[in-house]
CSV table of C-alpha atoms and ligand atoms in Angstrom, one decimal:
chain,number,residue,atom,x,y,z
A,1,UNK,CA,22.7,2.8,23.7
A,2,UNK,CA,22.2,0.8,20.5
A,3,UNK,CA,19.3,1.8,18.2
A,4,UNK,CA,16.6,-0.8,18.5
A,5,UNK,CA,14.9,-1.6,15.1
A,6,UNK,CA,11.2,-0.7,15.1
A,7,UNK,CA,8.9,-3.5,16.3
A,8,UNK,CA,6.6,-4.7,13.6
A,9,UNK,CA,3.6,-7.0,13.8
A,10,UNK,CA,4.9,-9.1,11.0
A,11,UNK,CA,2.0,-11.6,11.0
A,12,UNK,CA,-0.5,-8.8,10.5
A,13,UNK,CA,1.7,-7.3,7.8
A,14,UNK,CA,1.9,-10.6,5.9
A,15,UNK,CA,-2.0,-10.8,6.1
A,16,UNK,CA,-2.2,-7.3,4.7
A,17,UNK,CA,0.1,-8.2,1.8
A,18,UNK,CA,-1.9,-11.3,1.1
A,19,UNK,CA,-5.0,-9.1,0.9
A,20,UNK,CA,-3.2,-6.8,-1.6
A,21,UNK,CA,-2.2,-9.8,-3.7
A,22,UNK,CA,-5.6,-11.5,-4.0
A,23,UNK,CA,-7.0,-10.8,-7.5
A,24,UNK,CA,-10.5,-9.7,-6.5
A,25,UNK,CA,-11.4,-6.0,-5.9
A,26,UNK,CA,-11.4,-5.0,-2.2
A,27,UNK,CA,-14.8,-3.5,-1.5
A,28,UNK,CA,-14.4,-1.6,1.8
A,29,UNK,CA,-11.8,-0.1,4.2
A,30,UNK,CA,-9.4,-2.6,5.7
A,31,UNK,CA,-7.1,-0.5,7.8
A,32,UNK,CA,-7.6,-1.6,11.5
A,33,UNK,CA,-5.4,0.6,13.6
A,34,UNK,CA,-2.8,3.3,13.7
A,35,UNK,CA,-0.2,0.6,14.6
A,36,UNK,CA,-1.0,-1.2,11.4
A,37,UNK,CA,-0.7,2.0,9.3
A,38,UNK,CA,2.6,2.7,11.0
A,39,UNK,CA,3.9,-0.8,10.3
A,40,UNK,CA,2.8,-0.5,6.7
A,41,UNK,CA,4.3,3.0,6.3
A,42,UNK,CA,7.8,2.1,7.4
A,43,UNK,CA,8.0,-1.2,5.4
A,44,UNK,CA,5.7,-1.8,2.4
A,45,UNK,CA,5.0,1.9,2.2
A,46,UNK,CA,8.7,2.9,2.3
A,47,UNK,CA,9.3,0.5,-0.6
A,48,UNK,CA,6.6,2.4,-2.5
A,49,UNK,CA,8.4,5.6,-1.6
A,50,UNK,CA,11.5,4.3,-3.3
A,51,UNK,CA,9.5,3.7,-6.5
A,52,UNK,CA,8.2,7.3,-6.3
A,53,UNK,CA,11.7,8.6,-5.8
A,54,UNK,CA,12.7,6.8,-9.1
A,55,UNK,CA,9.7,8.3,-10.9
A,56,UNK,CA,10.3,11.8,-9.5
A,57,UNK,CA,14.0,11.6,-10.6
A,58,UNK,CA,12.8,10.7,-14.1
A,59,UNK,CA,10.3,13.6,-14.1
A,60,UNK,CA,13.1,16.0,-13.1
A,61,UNK,CA,15.4,14.6,-15.8
A,62,UNK,CA,12.6,15.2,-18.3
A,63,UNK,CA,12.2,18.8,-17.1
A,64,UNK,CA,8.6,18.3,-15.6
A,65,UNK,CA,7.5,20.8,-13.0
A,66,UNK,CA,4.2,20.8,-11.0
A,67,UNK,CA,1.8,23.0,-12.9
A,68,UNK,CA,-0.3,23.8,-9.8
A,69,UNK,CA,0.3,24.4,-6.1
A,70,UNK,CA,-2.6,22.0,-5.3
A,71,UNK,CA,-2.0,18.3,-4.9
A,72,UNK,CA,-4.7,15.6,-4.4
A,73,UNK,CA,-3.9,12.1,-3.3
A,74,UNK,CA,-6.6,9.6,-4.3
A,75,UNK,CA,-6.5,6.4,-2.1
A,76,UNK,CA,-3.8,8.1,0.1
A,77,UNK,CA,-3.3,5.3,2.6
A,78,UNK,CA,-0.5,6.6,4.9
A,79,UNK,CA,0.3,9.5,2.5
A,80,UNK,CA,3.7,8.1,1.7
A,81,UNK,CA,3.5,9.1,-2.0
A,82,UNK,CA,2.4,12.7,-1.1
A,83,UNK,CA,5.3,13.0,1.3
A,84,UNK,CA,7.7,11.9,-1.4
A,85,UNK,CA,6.3,14.5,-3.9
A,86,UNK,CA,6.4,17.3,-1.3
A,87,UNK,CA,10.1,16.4,-0.6
A,88,UNK,CA,11.0,16.3,-4.2
A,89,UNK,CA,9.4,19.7,-5.0
A,90,UNK,CA,10.0,21.7,-1.7
A,91,UNK,CA,7.7,24.8,-1.3
A,92,UNK,CA,5.9,24.2,-4.6
A,93,UNK,CA,2.7,22.7,-3.2
A,94,UNK,CA,0.7,24.9,-0.8
A,95,UNK,CA,-2.4,22.7,-0.4
A,96,UNK,CA,-2.8,18.9,-0.2
A,97,UNK,CA,-6.2,17.1,-0.4
A,98,UNK,CA,-6.3,13.6,1.0
A,99,UNK,CA,-9.0,11.1,-0.1
A,100,UNK,CA,-9.4,7.5,1.0
A,101,UNK,CA,-12.5,5.5,1.9
A,102,UNK,CA,-10.7,4.7,5.2
A,103,UNK,CA,-11.0,7.5,7.7
A,104,UNK,CA,-8.2,5.9,9.7
A,105,UNK,CA,-5.8,6.2,6.7
A,106,UNK,CA,-6.8,9.8,6.1
A,107,UNK,CA,-6.2,10.7,9.7
A,108,UNK,CA,-2.8,9.0,9.8
A,109,UNK,CA,-1.7,10.6,6.5
A,110,UNK,CA,-2.9,14.0,7.7
A,111,UNK,CA,-0.9,13.8,10.9
A,112,UNK,CA,2.3,12.7,9.1
A,113,UNK,CA,2.1,15.5,6.5
A,114,UNK,CA,1.3,18.1,9.1
A,115,UNK,CA,4.3,17.0,11.1
A,116,UNK,CA,6.8,16.9,8.2
A,117,UNK,CA,5.4,19.9,6.2
A,118,UNK,CA,3.6,22.3,8.7
A,119,UNK,CA,3.5,25.0,6.1
A,120,UNK,CA,1.2,22.9,3.8
A,121,UNK,CA,-2.6,23.2,4.2
A,122,UNK,CA,-4.1,19.7,4.5
A,123,UNK,CA,-7.8,19.2,3.5
A,124,UNK,CA,-9.7,16.0,4.0
A,125,UNK,CA,-13.1,16.1,2.2
A,126,UNK,CA,-16.0,13.8,3.2
A,127,UNK,CA,-16.5,12.5,-0.4
A,128,UNK,CA,-14.3,11.9,-3.4
A,129,UNK,CA,-13.0,15.3,-4.7
A,130,UNK,CA,-12.8,16.6,-8.3
A,131,UNK,CA,-9.2,17.6,-8.4
A,132,UNK,CA,-8.2,20.7,-10.3
A,133,UNK,CA,-4.4,20.7,-9.8
A,134,UNK,CA,-2.0,17.8,-9.6
A,135,UNK,CA,-3.4,14.3,-8.8
A,136,UNK,CA,-1.5,11.4,-7.4
A,137,UNK,CA,-2.6,7.8,-7.4
A,138,UNK,CA,-0.4,5.1,-5.9
A,139,UNK,CA,-1.0,1.4,-5.7
A,140,UNK,CA,-4.8,1.6,-5.8
A,141,UNK,CA,-5.8,0.2,-9.2
A,142,UNK,CA,-5.8,-3.5,-8.3
A,143,UNK,CA,-8.2,-2.8,-5.4
A,144,UNK,CA,-10.9,-1.2,-7.6
A,145,UNK,CA,-13.7,-2.9,-9.5
A,146,UNK,CA,-14.1,-1.8,-13.1
A,147,UNK,CA,-16.9,0.5,-12.0
A,148,UNK,CA,-14.9,2.2,-9.3
A,149,UNK,CA,-11.9,2.6,-11.7
A,150,UNK,CA,-14.3,4.2,-14.2
A,151,UNK,CA,-15.6,6.6,-11.6
A,152,UNK,CA,-12.0,7.5,-10.6
A,153,UNK,CA,-11.1,8.3,-14.2
A,154,UNK,CA,-14.2,10.5,-14.5
A,155,UNK,CA,-13.0,12.6,-11.6
A,156,UNK,CA,-9.7,13.4,-13.4
A,157,UNK,CA,-11.3,15.5,-16.1
A,158,UNK,CA,-10.3,18.9,-14.7
A,159,UNK,CA,-6.9,17.9,-13.3
A,160,UNK,CA,-3.8,19.7,-14.7
A,161,UNK,CA,-1.6,16.6,-14.2
A,162,UNK,CA,-2.0,13.0,-13.1
A,163,UNK,CA,0.9,11.0,-11.6
A,164,UNK,CA,0.1,7.4,-11.3
A,165,UNK,CA,2.4,4.6,-10.0
A,166,UNK,CA,1.5,0.9,-9.6
A,167,UNK,CA,3.3,-2.4,-9.1
A,168,UNK,CA,5.2,-3.5,-12.2
A,169,UNK,CA,3.2,-6.6,-13.0
A,170,UNK,CA,1.8,-7.6,-16.3
A,171,UNK,CA,-1.8,-6.9,-15.3
A,172,UNK,CA,-1.3,-3.4,-13.8
A,173,UNK,CA,0.9,-2.3,-16.7
A,174,UNK,CA,-1.7,-3.4,-19.2
A,175,UNK,CA,-4.4,-1.6,-17.1
A,176,UNK,CA,-2.3,1.6,-17.2
A,177,UNK,CA,-1.9,1.2,-20.9
A,178,UNK,CA,-5.7,1.0,-21.4
A,179,UNK,CA,-6.0,4.2,-19.2
A,180,UNK,CA,-3.3,6.0,-21.3
A,181,UNK,CA,-5.3,5.2,-24.4
A,182,UNK,CA,-8.6,6.3,-22.9
A,183,UNK,CA,-7.2,9.6,-21.6
A,184,UNK,CA,-4.6,10.6,-24.2
A,185,UNK,CA,-7.0,12.9,-26.1
A,186,UNK,CA,-7.7,14.9,-22.9
A,187,UNK,CA,-4.0,15.0,-21.7
A,188,UNK,CA,-0.5,14.8,-23.1
A,189,UNK,CA,1.6,11.9,-22.2
A,190,UNK,CA,4.6,13.0,-20.1
A,191,UNK,CA,6.1,9.6,-19.2
A,192,UNK,CA,7.0,6.8,-19.5
A,193,UNK,CA,6.5,7.2,-23.2
A,194,UNK,CA,8.5,9.6,-25.3
A,195,UNK,CA,5.7,10.1,-27.8
A,196,UNK,CA,1.9,10.7,-28.1
A,197,UNK,CA,1.2,7.8,-30.5
A,198,UNK,CA,-0.8,4.7,-29.7
A,199,UNK,CA,1.2,2.5,-27.3
A,200,UNK,CA,3.5,0.2,-29.2
A,201,UNK,CA,2.9,-2.6,-26.7
A,202,UNK,CA,-0.6,-2.9,-28.2
A,203,UNK,CA,0.9,-3.9,-31.6
A,204,UNK,CA,0.8,-7.5,-32.8
A,205,UNK,CA,3.9,-9.5,-31.5
A,206,UNK,CA,4.2,-7.4,-28.3
A,207,UNK,CA,1.4,-9.1,-26.4
A,208,UNK,CA,3.8,-10.8,-24.0
A,209,UNK,CA,5.6,-7.6,-22.9
A,210,UNK,CA,4.5,-5.1,-20.3
A,211,UNK,CA,5.8,-1.6,-19.5
A,212,UNK,CA,7.7,-1.9,-16.2
A,213,UNK,CA,10.8,-0.4,-14.7
A,214,UNK,CA,13.0,-1.0,-11.6
A,215,UNK,CA,13.7,1.2,-8.6
A,216,UNK,CA,16.7,0.5,-6.5
A,217,UNK,CA,16.5,0.5,-2.7
A,218,UNK,CA,18.9,3.1,-1.2
A,219,UNK,CA,22.3,1.6,-0.6
A,220,UNK,CA,22.0,1.9,3.2
A,221,UNK,CA,18.9,-0.3,3.2
A,222,UNK,CA,21.0,-3.3,2.1
A,223,UNK,CA,23.1,-2.9,5.2
A,224,UNK,CA,20.4,-2.1,7.7
A,225,UNK,CA,19.4,-5.0,10.0
A,226,UNK,CA,15.8,-3.8,9.9
A,227,UNK,CA,15.6,-4.5,6.2
A,228,UNK,CA,17.3,-7.9,6.9
A,229,UNK,CA,14.3,-8.8,9.2
A,230,UNK,CA,11.9,-7.5,6.6
A,231,UNK,CA,13.4,-9.8,4.0
A,232,UNK,CA,13.2,-12.8,6.2
A,233,UNK,CA,9.8,-12.1,7.8
A,234,UNK,CA,8.1,-11.1,4.5
A,235,UNK,CA,10.0,-13.4,2.2
A,236,UNK,CA,10.5,-10.3,-0.1
A,237,UNK,CA,13.5,-8.7,-1.6
A,238,UNK,CA,14.4,-5.2,-0.4
A,239,UNK,CA,15.1,-4.1,-4.0
A,240,UNK,CA,15.2,-3.5,-6.9
A,241,UNK,CA,11.4,-3.1,-7.1
A,242,UNK,CA,9.3,-3.3,-10.3
A,243,UNK,CA,6.9,-0.6,-11.0
A,244,UNK,CA,4.7,0.7,-13.8
A,245,UNK,CA,3.8,4.3,-14.1
A,246,UNK,CA,1.9,6.8,-16.1
A,247,UNK,CA,2.3,10.6,-16.1
A,248,UNK,CA,-0.3,12.7,-18.0
A,249,UNK,CA,-0.6,16.5,-18.0
A,250,UNK,CA,-2.5,19.2,-19.9
A,251,UNK,CA,0.9,20.7,-20.8
A,252,UNK,CA,4.0,18.5,-21.3
A,253,UNK,CA,7.7,19.4,-21.4
A,254,UNK,CA,9.1,19.0,-24.9
A,255,UNK,CA,10.7,15.6,-25.4
A,256,UNK,CA,13.6,15.6,-27.8
A,257,UNK,CA,12.6,14.2,-31.1
A,258,UNK,CA,13.5,10.5,-31.6
A,259,UNK,CA,13.9,9.8,-27.9
A,260,UNK,CA,13.5,6.3,-26.6
A,261,UNK,CA,12.5,4.9,-23.3
A,262,UNK,CA,13.7,1.4,-22.3
A,263,UNK,CA,11.4,-1.1,-20.7
A,264,UNK,CA,12.3,-3.7,-18.1
A,265,UNK,CA,15.8,-5.1,-17.5
A,266,UNK,CA,18.5,-5.4,-20.2
A,267,UNK,CA,19.4,-8.9,-21.2
A,268,UNK,CA,23.1,-9.4,-20.9
A,269,UNK,CA,25.3,-11.5,-23.2
A,270,UNK,CA,29.1,-11.9,-23.2
A,271,UNK,CA,29.6,-9.5,-26.1
A,272,UNK,CA,26.4,-7.5,-26.3
A,273,UNK,CA,23.4,-6.4,-24.4
A,274,UNK,CA,19.8,-6.5,-25.6
A,275,UNK,CA,17.2,-3.9,-24.5
A,276,UNK,CA,13.5,-3.5,-25.2
A,277,UNK,CA,13.1,0.1,-26.5
A,278,UNK,CA,10.0,2.2,-26.9
A,279,UNK,CA,9.9,5.0,-29.4
A,280,UNK,CA,7.3,6.9,-31.5
A,281,UNK,CA,7.3,4.2,-34.2
A,282,UNK,CA,7.2,1.0,-32.2
A,283,UNK,CA,8.4,-1.1,-29.3
A,284,UNK,CA,11.2,-3.4,-30.3
A,285,UNK,CA,14.4,-5.1,-29.2
A,286,UNK,CA,17.7,-3.4,-29.9
A,287,UNK,CA,21.2,-4.7,-29.4
A,288,UNK,CA,24.4,-2.8,-28.4
A,289,UNK,CA,27.9,-4.3,-28.7
A,290,UNK,CA,30.8,-3.5,-26.3
A,291,UNK,CA,32.2,-0.8,-28.5
A,292,UNK,CA,29.0,1.4,-28.2
A,293,UNK,CA,29.5,4.5,-26.0
A,294,UNK,CA,26.3,3.8,-24.0
A,295,UNK,CA,27.2,0.1,-23.5
A,296,UNK,CA,28.0,0.3,-19.8
A,297,UNK,CA,25.0,2.4,-18.9
A,298,UNK,CA,22.7,0.1,-20.9
A,299,UNK,CA,24.2,-3.0,-19.3
A,300,UNK,CA,23.8,-1.6,-15.8
A,301,UNK,CA,20.1,-0.8,-16.6
A,302,UNK,CA,20.6,2.8,-15.4
A,303,UNK,CA,17.5,4.8,-14.8
A,304,UNK,CA,16.0,7.0,-15.9
A,305,UNK,CA,16.5,5.0,-19.1
A,306,UNK,CA,15.7,7.8,-21.7
A,307,UNK,CA,18.1,7.8,-24.6
A,308,UNK,CA,18.6,9.1,-28.1
A,309,UNK,CA,20.1,6.3,-30.3
A,310,UNK,CA,21.7,6.2,-33.6
A,311,UNK,CA,20.6,3.0,-35.2
A,312,UNK,CA,21.3,0.7,-38.0
A,313,UNK,CA,18.3,-1.6,-38.2
A,314,UNK,CA,18.1,-3.0,-34.7
A,315,UNK,CA,21.8,-2.3,-33.8
A,316,UNK,CA,22.6,0.7,-31.6
A,317,UNK,CA,25.6,2.5,-33.1
A,318,UNK,CA,25.7,5.2,-30.4
A,319,UNK,CA,23.4,6.4,-27.6
A,320,UNK,CA,23.1,9.6,-25.4
A,321,UNK,CA,21.2,9.6,-22.2
A,322,UNK,CA,18.7,12.4,-21.9
A,323,UNK,CA,18.8,14.2,-18.5
B,1,SAM,C1,-2.4,-0.4,-1.1
B,1,SAM,S1,-3.0,1.0,-0.4
B,1,SAM,C2,-1.9,2.2,-1.1
B,1,SAM,C3,-1.9,3.4,-0.2
B,1,SAM,C4,-1.0,4.5,-0.7
B,1,SAM,N1,-1.6,5.2,-1.9
B,1,SAM,C5,0.4,4.0,-1.0
B,1,SAM,O1,0.8,4.1,-2.2
B,1,SAM,O2,1.0,3.6,-0.1
B,1,SAM,C6,-4.5,1.4,-1.3
B,1,SAM,C7,-5.3,2.5,-0.6
B,1,SAM,O3,-6.5,2.8,-1.5
B,1,SAM,C8,-7.6,3.0,-0.7
B,1,SAM,N2,-8.8,2.7,-1.5
B,1,SAM,C9,-9.1,1.5,-2.2
B,1,SAM,N3,-10.2,1.6,-2.8
B,1,SAM,C10,-10.7,2.8,-2.6
B,1,SAM,C11,-11.9,3.5,-3.0
B,1,SAM,N4,-12.8,2.9,-3.8
B,1,SAM,N5,-12.0,4.8,-2.6
B,1,SAM,C12,-11.1,5.4,-1.8
B,1,SAM,N6,-10.0,4.8,-1.4
B,1,SAM,C13,-9.8,3.5,-1.8
B,1,SAM,C14,-7.4,2.0,0.5
B,1,SAM,O4,-8.2,2.3,1.6
B,1,SAM,C15,-5.9,2.1,0.7
B,1,SAM,O5,-5.6,3.1,1.7
């Protein structure tokens, strides 16, 4: 028998996405049913999972390890981000705390985590927790008022590490940059930056840029009829997906001196490629000609895009990927 693709209430999913895209904060819980959470989890949620997979690959490439066996998901929704983290670091987390102002979401996330990771203890407190271990925040920022965002940041004071992933839009990236600047005296910056200095995107001349990256969908999604329906019904690409992220921790792995992190997509020209590169001194455009060793990798926009470059002014003479 042929595998039937999952049945989705596309109209309801489109309404949900419209709600996410409207610019005003969302004041209360909006999840209506388990069915709606399930539809989200295997579509929009799965795409968020691909972004987390890209971030977690980068964290591994940078040598980051969870500093605590306790994980807290703030605004957990269906718990997709927590499940990606548990998969990426098997056996390392013993306890997961789920917080969301929607009880329906917490119940759904708890069931999914218990099913996939029966060995992990799941705790669902009745009010917002003060996490002491690793905190994860995923696609929550645009729903919060300034006041709620401020309250969320206050709760982070005792966390060992904070992993935050949001859509790769100008607005969310700029919000994450503000948060980075507010918290960087309490935490060390693990990623995306390769340094602890003030964010170079705040410098004059860089106002039009934003810190974003792209996650590919798994190759099999492009052949899967289900994702074909998704594309048609939601009028959305399956991938690559733009995301912004911020990883802070009380202790950070050592980043090799002079490392650079590339932002956005490379601009390709017939004989050279131009990239936006972030390093301790600044954020600026660099160019690499065809003869440069890292040319192919730069042109493909390979991630994680952490490099060490030998430069002559803004020309890349050679580049080594850090992994
Ligand atoms: C777009 S969903 C993202 C869910 C999940 N983190 C993910 O990445 O798929 C945003 C979640 O944040 C929750 N949320 C929004 N504002 C909140 C608040 N002030 N307190 C607790 N949860 C909140 C919503 O109920 C929703 O489940």
